[in-house]
Amino acid sequence: MLTLRGLKNMAEIPAPREKTPTAKELRTSAEPVAEHILREDAGITAYKSGYAVYSVCGAAIVFCIHSCGGYCYDSGEKPCGIGSGLFDGQAWYLRLVLEGEDRLCRKYESFVA
């Protein structure tokens, strides 16, 4: 099983202030190192360049793999944090799917606000 730590070791670290590529650019010209299909219309692909593409129902978002460490969520009562150590030894796509969902939600909310 490829872990998040293993994936980060395989992926490059993008240069600071580097322009984030589009999903189309990655899909057509970058080398994928891992892919996980969640269902027919949703999945995550990690690229050697250090970026990941999360897509669901035709929408896609690109983000840096190395920025995914710990995770904080708000359950309504109080925020809860999960340290990066928990994700490092787990299947690589678990933390990336959380990141992709959060980013797509924020993107959607910015359009409807």
CSV table of N, CA and C in Angstrom, one decimal:
chain,number,residue,atom,x,y,z
A,1,MET,N,0.8,-1.2,0.0
A,1,MET,CA,0.0,0.0,0.0
A,1,MET,C,0.9,1.2,0.0
A,2,LEU,N,0.6,2.1,-0.9
A,2,LEU,CA,1.3,3.4,-1.0
A,2,LEU,C,0.7,4.4,0.1
A,3,THR,N,1.6,4.9,1.0
A,3,THR,CA,1.2,5.8,2.0
A,3,THR,C,1.3,7.2,1.6
A,4,LEU,N,0.8,8.1,2.3
A,4,LEU,CA,0.9,9.6,2.0
A,4,LEU,C,2.4,9.9,2.1
A,5,ARG,N,3.1,9.4,3.1
A,5,ARG,CA,4.6,9.7,3.3
A,5,ARG,C,5.3,9.2,2.0
A,6,GLY,N,5.0,8.0,1.6
A,6,GLY,CA,5.6,7.4,0.4
A,6,GLY,C,5.3,8.2,-0.8
A,7,LEU,N,4.1,8.7,-1.0
A,7,LEU,CA,3.8,9.5,-2.1
A,7,LEU,C,4.6,10.8,-2.1
A,8,LYS,N,4.7,11.5,-1.0
A,8,LYS,CA,5.4,12.7,-0.9
A,8,LYS,C,6.9,12.5,-1.2
A,9,ASN,N,7.4,11.3,-0.8
A,9,ASN,CA,8.8,11.0,-1.2
A,9,ASN,C,9.0,10.8,-2.7
A,10,MET,N,8.0,10.4,-3.4
A,10,MET,CA,8.0,10.2,-4.8
A,10,MET,C,7.8,11.5,-5.6
A,11,ALA,N,7.1,12.4,-5.0
A,11,ALA,CA,6.7,13.6,-5.7
A,11,ALA,C,7.7,14.8,-5.5
A,12,GLU,N,7.9,15.6,-6.5
A,12,GLU,CA,8.7,16.8,-6.4
A,12,GLU,C,8.0,17.8,-5.6
A,13,ILE,N,8.8,18.7,-5.0
A,13,ILE,CA,8.2,19.9,-4.3
A,13,ILE,C,8.2,21.0,-5.3
A,14,PRO,N,7.0,21.6,-5.6
A,14,PRO,CA,7.0,22.7,-6.6
A,14,PRO,C,7.7,23.9,-6.0
A,15,ALA,N,8.3,24.7,-6.9
A,15,ALA,CA,9.0,25.9,-6.5
A,15,ALA,C,8.0,26.9,-5.8
A,16,PRO,N,8.5,27.6,-4.8
A,16,PRO,CA,7.6,28.6,-4.2
A,16,PRO,C,7.2,29.6,-5.3
A,17,ARG,N,6.0,30.0,-5.1
A,17,ARG,CA,5.4,31.0,-6.1
A,17,ARG,C,5.2,30.5,-7.5
A,18,GLU,N,5.4,29.2,-7.7
A,18,GLU,CA,5.2,28.7,-9.0
A,18,GLU,C,3.7,28.7,-9.3
A,19,LYS,N,3.4,29.0,-10.6
A,19,LYS,CA,2.0,29.0,-11.0
A,19,LYS,C,1.5,27.6,-10.9
A,20,THR,N,0.3,27.4,-10.3
A,20,THR,CA,-0.3,26.1,-10.2
A,20,THR,C,-0.8,25.8,-11.6
A,21,PRO,N,-0.5,24.6,-12.1
A,21,PRO,CA,-1.0,24.2,-13.4
A,21,PRO,C,-2.5,23.9,-13.3
A,22,THR,N,-3.1,23.9,-14.5
A,22,THR,CA,-4.5,23.5,-14.5
A,22,THR,C,-4.7,22.0,-14.6
A,23,ALA,N,-5.9,21.5,-14.3
A,23,ALA,CA,-6.1,20.1,-14.3
A,23,ALA,C,-5.8,19.6,-15.7
A,24,LYS,N,-6.2,20.3,-16.7
A,24,LYS,CA,-6.0,19.9,-18.1
A,24,LYS,C,-4.5,19.8,-18.4
A,25,GLU,N,-3.7,20.8,-18.0
A,25,GLU,CA,-2.3,20.7,-18.2
A,25,GLU,C,-1.7,19.5,-17.6
A,26,LEU,N,-2.1,19.2,-16.4
A,26,LEU,CA,-1.5,18.0,-15.7
A,26,LEU,C,-1.9,16.7,-16.4
A,27,ARG,N,-3.2,16.6,-16.8
A,27,ARG,CA,-3.7,15.4,-17.4
A,27,ARG,C,-3.0,15.1,-18.7
A,28,THR,N,-2.7,16.2,-19.4
A,28,THR,CA,-2.1,16.0,-20.8
A,28,THR,C,-0.6,15.9,-20.8
A,29,SER,N,0.1,16.5,-19.8
A,29,SER,CA,1.5,16.6,-20.0
A,29,SER,C,2.3,16.1,-18.8
A,30,ALA,N,1.7,15.8,-17.7
A,30,ALA,CA,2.4,15.4,-16.5
A,30,ALA,C,2.4,13.9,-16.3
A,31,GLU,N,3.4,13.4,-15.5
A,31,GLU,CA,3.5,12.0,-15.3
A,31,GLU,C,2.8,11.6,-14.0
A,32,PRO,N,1.7,10.9,-14.1
A,32,PRO,CA,1.0,10.4,-12.9
A,32,PRO,C,1.8,9.4,-12.1
A,33,VAL,N,1.7,9.4,-10.8
A,33,VAL,CA,2.4,8.4,-10.0
A,33,VAL,C,1.4,7.6,-9.2
A,34,ALA,N,0.2,8.1,-9.0
A,34,ALA,CA,-0.8,7.3,-8.3
A,34,ALA,C,-2.2,7.8,-8.7
A,35,GLU,N,-3.2,6.9,-8.8
A,35,GLU,CA,-4.5,7.3,-9.1
A,35,GLU,C,-5.5,6.4,-8.3
A,36,HIS,N,-6.5,7.0,-7.8
A,36,HIS,CA,-7.5,6.2,-7.0
A,36,HIS,C,-8.9,6.7,-7.5
A,37,ILE,N,-9.7,5.7,-8.0
A,37,ILE,CA,-11.1,6.0,-8.4
A,37,ILE,C,-12.0,5.8,-7.2
A,38,LEU,N,-12.8,6.8,-6.9
A,38,LEU,CA,-13.7,6.7,-5.7
A,38,LEU,C,-15.0,6.2,-6.2
A,39,ARG,N,-15.4,6.6,-7.3
A,39,ARG,CA,-16.7,6.1,-7.9
A,39,ARG,C,-16.6,6.5,-9.4
A,40,GLU,N,-17.6,6.2,-10.2
A,40,GLU,CA,-17.6,6.4,-11.6
A,40,GLU,C,-17.3,7.8,-12.0
A,41,ASP,N,-17.7,8.8,-11.2
A,41,ASP,CA,-17.5,10.2,-11.6
A,41,ASP,C,-16.7,11.0,-10.6
A,42,ALA,N,-15.8,10.3,-9.8
A,42,ALA,CA,-15.0,10.9,-8.8
A,42,ALA,C,-13.7,10.2,-8.7
A,43,GLY,N,-12.6,10.9,-8.5
A,43,GLY,CA,-11.3,10.3,-8.3
A,43,GLY,C,-10.2,11.3,-8.0
A,44,ILE,N,-9.0,10.8,-7.7
A,44,ILE,CA,-7.9,11.6,-7.4
A,44,ILE,C,-6.7,11.1,-8.1
A,45,THR,N,-5.9,11.9,-8.7
A,45,THR,CA,-4.6,11.5,-9.3
A,45,THR,C,-3.5,12.4,-8.8
A,46,ALA,N,-2.4,11.8,-8.4
A,46,ALA,CA,-1.2,12.5,-7.9
A,46,ALA,C,-0.1,12.4,-9.0
A,47,TYR,N,0.6,13.5,-9.2
A,47,TYR,CA,1.6,13.6,-10.3
A,47,TYR,C,3.0,13.8,-9.7
A,48,LYS,N,3.9,13.4,-10.4
A,48,LYS,CA,5.3,13.5,-10.0
A,48,LYS,C,5.7,14.9,-9.8
A,49,SER,N,5.1,15.8,-10.5
A,49,SER,CA,5.4,17.3,-10.3
A,49,SER,C,5.0,17.8,-9.0
A,50,GLY,N,4.3,17.0,-8.1
A,50,GLY,CA,4.0,17.5,-6.8
A,50,GLY,C,2.6,18.0,-6.6
A,51,TYR,N,1.8,17.9,-7.7
A,51,TYR,CA,0.4,18.3,-7.7
A,51,TYR,C,-0.5,17.1,-7.7
A,52,ALA,N,-1.8,17.4,-7.3
A,52,ALA,CA,-2.8,16.4,-7.4
A,52,ALA,C,-4.0,17.0,-8.0
A,53,VAL,N,-4.8,16.2,-8.7
A,53,VAL,CA,-6.1,16.7,-9.3
A,53,VAL,C,-7.2,15.8,-8.6
A,54,TYR,N,-8.1,16.5,-8.0
A,54,TYR,CA,-9.3,15.9,-7.4
A,54,TYR,C,-10.5,16.3,-8.3
A,55,SER,N,-11.2,15.3,-8.8
A,55,SER,CA,-12.4,15.6,-9.6
A,55,SER,C,-13.6,14.8,-9.2
A,56,VAL,N,-14.7,15.5,-9.3
A,56,VAL,CA,-16.0,14.9,-8.9
A,56,VAL,C,-17.1,15.6,-9.7
A,57,CYS,N,-17.9,14.8,-10.3
A,57,CYS,CA,-19.1,15.2,-11.1
A,57,CYS,C,-18.7,16.3,-12.1
A,58,GLY,N,-17.6,16.2,-12.8
A,58,GLY,CA,-17.1,17.1,-13.8
A,58,GLY,C,-16.4,18.3,-13.3
A,59,ALA,N,-16.3,18.6,-12.0
A,59,ALA,CA,-15.6,19.7,-11.4
A,59,ALA,C,-14.2,19.1,-11.0
A,60,ALA,N,-13.2,20.0,-11.1
A,60,ALA,CA,-11.8,19.5,-10.8
A,60,ALA,C,-11.1,20.6,-10.0
A,61,ILE,N,-10.2,20.3,-9.1
A,61,ILE,CA,-9.4,21.2,-8.4
A,61,ILE,C,-8.0,20.7,-8.3
A,62,VAL,N,-7.0,21.6,-8.4
A,62,VAL,CA,-5.6,21.2,-8.4
A,62,VAL,C,-5.0,21.8,-7.1
A,63,PHE,N,-4.1,21.0,-6.4
A,63,PHE,CA,-3.4,21.5,-5.3
A,63,PHE,C,-2.1,20.8,-5.1
A,64,CYS,N,-1.3,21.3,-4.3
A,64,CYS,CA,0.1,20.8,-4.0
A,64,CYS,C,0.0,19.6,-3.0
A,65,ILE,N,0.6,18.5,-3.3
A,65,ILE,CA,0.5,17.3,-2.4
A,65,ILE,C,1.2,17.6,-1.1
A,66,HIS,N,2.3,18.4,-1.1
A,66,HIS,CA,3.1,18.6,0.1
A,66,HIS,C,2.5,19.5,1.1
A,67,SER,N,1.4,20.2,0.6
A,67,SER,CA,0.7,21.1,1.6
A,67,SER,C,-0.3,20.3,2.4
A,68,CYS,N,-0.5,19.1,2.1
A,68,CYS,CA,-1.4,18.2,2.9
A,68,CYS,C,-0.7,17.6,4.1
A,69,GLY,N,-1.0,18.1,5.2
A,69,GLY,CA,-0.4,17.5,6.5
A,69,GLY,C,-1.5,17.1,7.4
A,70,GLY,N,-1.6,17.9,8.5
A,70,GLY,CA,-2.7,17.7,9.4
A,70,GLY,C,-4.0,18.2,8.8
A,71,TYR,N,-5.1,17.9,9.6
A,71,TYR,CA,-6.4,18.3,9.1
A,71,TYR,C,-7.2,18.9,10.2
A,72,CYS,N,-7.9,19.9,10.0
A,72,CYS,CA,-8.8,20.5,11.0
A,72,CYS,C,-10.2,20.7,10.5
A,73,TYR,N,-11.2,20.2,11.2
A,73,TYR,CA,-12.5,20.3,10.8
A,73,TYR,C,-13.4,20.9,11.9
A,74,ASP,N,-14.5,21.5,11.6
A,74,ASP,CA,-15.4,22.1,12.6
A,74,ASP,C,-16.7,21.3,12.6
A,75,SER,N,-16.9,20.6,13.7
A,75,SER,CA,-18.1,19.7,13.9
A,75,SER,C,-19.3,20.5,14.4
A,76,GLY,N,-19.2,21.8,14.5
A,76,GLY,CA,-20.3,22.6,15.0
A,76,GLY,C,-20.1,23.0,16.5
A,77,GLU,N,-19.6,22.1,17.3
A,77,GLU,CA,-19.4,22.3,18.7
A,77,GLU,C,-18.1,23.0,18.9
A,78,LYS,N,-17.0,22.4,18.4
A,78,LYS,CA,-15.7,23.0,18.6
A,78,LYS,C,-14.8,22.4,17.5
A,79,PRO,N,-13.8,23.2,17.0
A,79,PRO,CA,-12.9,22.6,16.0
A,79,PRO,C,-12.1,21.5,16.5
A,80,CYS,N,-11.8,20.6,15.6
A,80,CYS,CA,-11.0,19.4,16.0
A,80,CYS,C,-9.9,19.2,15.0
A,81,GLY,N,-8.7,19.0,15.5
A,81,GLY,CA,-7.5,18.9,14.6
A,81,GLY,C,-7.0,17.4,14.6
A,82,ILE,N,-6.6,17.0,13.5
A,82,ILE,CA,-6.0,15.7,13.3
A,82,ILE,C,-4.6,15.9,12.9
A,83,GLY,N,-3.6,15.4,13.6
A,83,GLY,CA,-2.2,15.7,13.3
A,83,GLY,C,-1.8,15.0,12.0
A,84,SER,N,-0.7,15.5,11.4
A,84,SER,CA,-0.2,14.9,10.1
A,84,SER,C,0.3,13.5,10.3
A,85,GLY,N,0.8,13.2,11.5
A,85,GLY,CA,1.3,11.8,11.8
A,85,GLY,C,0.3,10.7,11.5
A,86,LEU,N,-1.0,11.0,11.8
A,86,LEU,CA,-2.0,10.0,11.5
A,86,LEU,C,-2.2,9.7,10.0
A,87,PHE,N,-2.1,10.7,9.2
A,87,PHE,CA,-2.2,10.5,7.8
A,87,PHE,C,-1.0,9.9,7.1
A,88,ASP,N,0.2,10.3,7.6
A,88,ASP,CA,1.4,9.9,6.9
A,88,ASP,C,1.5,8.4,6.7
A,89,GLY,N,1.0,7.5,7.6
A,89,GLY,CA,1.1,6.1,7.4
A,89,GLY,C,-0.1,5.4,6.8
A,90,GLN,N,-1.1,6.3,6.4
A,90,GLN,CA,-2.3,5.7,5.8
A,90,GLN,C,-2.3,5.8,4.3
A,91,ALA,N,-3.3,5.2,3.7
A,91,ALA,CA,-3.4,5.2,2.2
A,91,ALA,C,-3.2,6.6,1.7
A,92,TRP,N,-2.5,6.8,0.7
A,92,TRP,CA,-2.1,8.2,0.2
A,92,TRP,C,-3.3,9.0,-0.1
A,93,TYR,N,-4.4,8.5,-0.6
A,93,TYR,CA,-5.5,9.3,-1.1
A,93,TYR,C,-6.4,9.8,0.0
A,94,LEU,N,-6.4,9.3,1.2
A,94,LEU,CA,-7.3,9.7,2.2
A,94,LEU,C,-7.2,11.2,2.5
A,95,ARG,N,-6.0,11.6,2.8
A,95,ARG,CA,-5.9,13.1,3.1
A,95,ARG,C,-6.1,13.9,1.9
A,96,LEU,N,-5.7,13.5,0.7
A,96,LEU,CA,-5.9,14.3,-0.5
A,96,LEU,C,-7.3,14.4,-0.9
A,97,VAL,N,-8.1,13.4,-0.6
A,97,VAL,CA,-9.6,13.6,-0.9
A,97,VAL,C,-10.2,14.6,0.0
A,98,LEU,N,-9.8,14.6,1.3
A,98,LEU,CA,-10.3,15.6,2.2
A,98,LEU,C,-10.0,17.0,1.7
A,99,GLU,N,-8.7,17.2,1.3
A,99,GLU,CA,-8.3,18.5,0.8
A,99,GLU,C,-9.0,18.9,-0.5
A,100,GLY,N,-9.2,17.9,-1.4
A,100,GLY,CA,-9.9,18.2,-2.6
A,100,GLY,C,-11.4,18.6,-2.4
A,101,GLU,N,-12.1,17.9,-1.5
A,101,GLU,CA,-13.4,18.2,-1.1
A,101,GLU,C,-13.5,19.6,-0.5
A,102,ASP,N,-12.7,19.9,0.4
A,102,ASP,CA,-12.7,21.3,1.1
A,102,ASP,C,-12.4,22.4,0.0
A,103,ARG,N,-11.5,22.2,-0.8
A,103,ARG,CA,-11.2,23.2,-1.8
A,103,ARG,C,-12.3,23.4,-2.8
A,104,LEU,N,-12.9,22.3,-3.3
A,104,LEU,CA,-14.0,22.4,-4.2
A,104,LEU,C,-15.2,23.1,-3.5
A,105,CYS,N,-15.5,22.8,-2.2
A,105,CYS,CA,-16.5,23.5,-1.5
A,105,CYS,C,-16.3,25.0,-1.4
A,106,ARG,N,-15.0,25.4,-1.1
A,106,ARG,CA,-14.7,26.8,-1.0
A,106,ARG,C,-14.8,27.5,-2.3
A,107,LYS,N,-14.4,26.8,-3.3
A,107,LYS,CA,-14.5,27.4,-4.7
A,107,LYS,C,-16.0,27.6,-5.1
A,108,TYR,N,-16.8,26.6,-4.8
A,108,TYR,CA,-18.2,26.7,-5.1
A,108,TYR,C,-18.9,27.9,-4.3
A,109,GLU,N,-18.5,27.9,-3.0
A,109,GLU,CA,-19.1,29.0,-2.1
A,109,GLU,C,-18.7,30.4,-2.6
A,110,SER,N,-17.5,30.5,-3.1
A,110,SER,CA,-17.1,31.8,-3.6
A,110,SER,C,-17.9,32.3,-4.9
A,111,PHE,N,-18.4,31.3,-5.6
A,111,PHE,CA,-19.2,31.6,-6.8
A,111,PHE,C,-20.6,32.0,-6.4
A,112,VAL,N,-21.2,31.4,-5.3
A,112,VAL,CA,-22.6,31.7,-5.0
A,112,VAL,C,-22.7,32.8,-3.9
A,113,ALA,N,-21.6,33.2,-3.4
A,113,ALA,CA,-21.6,34.2,-2.3
A,113,ALA,C,-21.8,35.6,-2.9
